[in-house]
Structure formats: C-alpha cells, structure tokens
Amino acid sequence: MTFEPAERIKALPPYLFAEIDRKKQEKIDQGVDVIDLGVGDPDLPTPDPVVEALKRASEKPENHRYPSYVGMRAFREAVSSWYRRRFGVDLDPDREVIALIGSKEGIAHFPLAFVNPGDVVLCPDPAYPVYRIGTIFAGGQPYTVPLKEENSFLPDLGSIPREVVERAKIIWINYPNNPTTADATEDFYRELVRWAKKHNIIIASDNAYSETYTGDRKPISILQIEGAKEVAIEFNSLSKTFNMTGWRIGMAVGNEELIKALGKVKTNIDSGQFNAVQEAGIVALNLPESETDRIRAIYRERREVMTKALKSIGLEPVESDVTFYVWTRVPEGYTSAEFVEKLLDEAGVVCTPGNGFGDAGEGYFRISLTVPTERLVEAARRIENLR
Ligand SMILES: *Cc1c(COP(=O)(O)O)cnc(C)c1O
C-alpha cells in the first residue's frame, strides 16, 4: 500500500540540514570529536527555583486534570506583571494574554485564525522556518521579504509590490533576530505600525529573544509603540530567557481580537499546557534580574571568544549584542554549504549554512553559542588554526 501525503506536506521546503546531519554522523563514526554549534538550544540548566517549583506543583492532584485552554489565570497575571516591569506595557490578563505550549505552537497556529486560501502572508528571509510553514499549512501564500545587510536586516516595506500589500493579511517580524542577530529600532517599529494600520495588515512579532542581550541596551517590545496594540500580537517564550526549551511554555500578548481568535484555534486543537509547568513558569517570570544577568554574562563571554576567532581568520561577524548567535559572511569563493562543509571537515565544527533559513541567507553561516564555554573555546581554537 502507498499513502500519498497531503499537498501541504509536499509543499514544505526541503530539509536543508539533512546533508549536514549525515556528514556530521559520518565524522562521528570516524571518531572525530565533533563540536555542534548548529542548534540554538541553551546548554545551561533551568534555574533551580523553577525546577523546585515544578516538583512541588506536580504533586498537587488538582494539577493532574485538564488545564484551562487559555492558561491559568495566575500564569496570565504573571505574564502581565512581567510585561509591565520589563517593557512598561499594560496587558489585561483576561483579554490580552494567552498561554502557549511554547511560542512555536502559537506561531504555527496563528495563521489558521486569519488566513484564507490564497491570502498572502509576508515572511522574512532568512528566518525561523515556522512563519512560512504555518502560512502554508493554513493554505496561505508566503511572500518573501528579504532581510538585507545594507538595510540592517530590517524589511524594506516600500519595496513590497502594491498588489502584494493589498492581498497581505499578516506580516511576521522577529527582533532580536534569529539568525541575523539584528535588532529593530523604535523608529522601525513606529514606521511598521503606521504602515500596517494604513494597509490593514496584522503585525505578528516574534520576541523570543527579548532577554538574550549581551550589551547595555535592552531590546524593546513592539507593544511599547503608541497604537501598536490596535494591530499587533507578540509572541514570547520562557525557552531562551530561562533555559527552558524542553518545558514548552510561552505566551502571546497584545490585541484582544487577535488573542481571542488564536484562542479559538487552540481550543479546538490542544488542551493547554500542564498546570505544573505554568506554576513553574510563574516562578521563572518572577526571578530576580540577577538570574538572567548571569546567563547574559556567559553569552557575552562566549560571543567575544568566537568573534575573536573568526576575525583571526579574516572573517567579519555581523556586530551584535543580541541573541546567542554569531552571523557571518562566508569567505569569498565559497557558498554557505561549502564553507560549512570545510568547517566540519577541517575543524570538526558543525554550524548552520545561512541558506537553511531561506535564499536570502545564502552567503552567510550561523554559529550558536549554546555549548559549554570550554567546548566553545576549543571550537574557536580549531577555527583559528584553519588554513
Ligand atoms: C527558539 C525560537 C522560537 C521558539 O521557541 P519556543 O521554544 O517554541 O518558545 C521562536 N522563534 C524563534 C525565532 C526562535 O529562535
């Protein structure tokens, strides 16, 4: 018997990491000590008070039943107070906050709430692949908006053809940005909000890296912009902030109608996140800033180590003090895939070719700083010794 996969599955972009995964395994089989700087998944542990809170919360029988679809009231209140403290943004926990099973879940489901077959969704490139895939699954048409270095990796809204803008329902943005390590300015957000209102387009902002900054300037939320709440939904997550990628807990906040519609989709697909995880999430959101400062200091040190190594072989990493990635142009004469292969062959270091994030990522590669510092130092040493 053969079962034909659905068109939406066949329409998925090819998995560009399959080749690098195969080569990585080949090296490991040959006994090479491979250092994987490919995946963006924090190596540091979840803070102890959060783990302790989960243990306690998991013992309460009332937590063993179905959770609320929109998240516990106490979790939504904790998100609301965190947004107030961190961004100065006021959110009504009942109408402007919803809990997610990780922000990826919300990002993937959001287009189902607003996209009809044939509607256009503006998707940045290079980017986290889920914006595009969520669009395809909803029957929408992704329209690629390239993020170019000469525009500081911000979308050039004026370059999108008028007929595309007229059919567009949603624009996805992600700052601090994975993979380009760019951050958005307040001016950009202000212009985007004005533009989105004029064209009746929803702004879907992915702020998963809001706390992963290594400089003095804190990234902002688009909801800090006057009038943003009329057109914007923001996705955020405890994953990258508190080293909780495995826990699957995040949130969407912002415009009441957008949150409500996302809630309708979720109510019909999932049944919410385990209350015990939400209770632990509350503890995370209330941790003193010294806890996240400690994590940021580690990434700052790692960024310095890797930047220095790349510069020593004549490369120019994009200057950045946000995210835990380093984004760098490959040397003259190489494609992304060729240079990544060279790093694996000659240094035993795995990193991600830029075109894995979309065509506009060709010519770059991404290094993730999420391995123990001594391994990163070793990777840097091997890169410095590259011919
Ligand atoms: C890691 C990541 C997320 C998703 O994180 P969750 O664990 O699903 O909350 C979302 N957006 C970007 C750009 C990411 O890199």
Tab-separated table of C-alpha atoms and ligand atoms in Angstrom, residues 102-104 107 128 131 174 178 206 208-209 237 239-240 248, ligand 1:
chain	number	residue	atom	x	y	z
A	102	GLY	CA	5.997	27.102	23.562
A	103	SER	CA	5.870	30.089	21.234
A	104	LYS	CA	6.384	27.799	18.213
A	107	ILE	CA	3.364	30.909	15.739
A	128	TYR	CA	12.863	30.902	11.614
A	131	TYR	CA	6.351	31.624	9.814
A	174	ASN	CA	11.401	38.819	14.631
A	178	ASN	CA	17.415	34.725	14.561
A	206	ASP	CA	8.217	37.112	17.489
A	208	ALA	CA	11.544	35.091	21.714
A	209	TYR	CA	14.994	36.663	22.229
A	237	SER	CA	8.639	32.486	25.419
A	239	SER	CA	12.535	28.965	26.400
A	240	LYS	CA	15.508	31.149	25.577
A	248	ARG	CA	7.235	24.118	26.265
B	1	LIG	C1	13.588	29.274	19.540
B	1	LIG	C2	12.704	30.177	18.754
B	1	LIG	C3	11.324	30.229	18.973
B	1	LIG	C4	10.518	29.203	19.709
B	1	LIG	O1	10.732	28.894	20.909
B	1	LIG	P1	9.720	28.020	21.766
B	1	LIG	O2	10.615	27.084	22.467
B	1	LIG	O3	8.738	27.335	20.875
B	1	LIG	O4	9.039	29.023	22.643
B	1	LIG	C5	10.567	31.151	18.296
B	1	LIG	N1	11.140	31.989	17.430
B	1	LIG	C6	12.440	31.971	17.180
B	1	LIG	C7	12.988	32.920	16.209
B	1	LIG	C8	13.271	31.056	17.808
B	1	LIG	O5	14.570	31.005	17.511
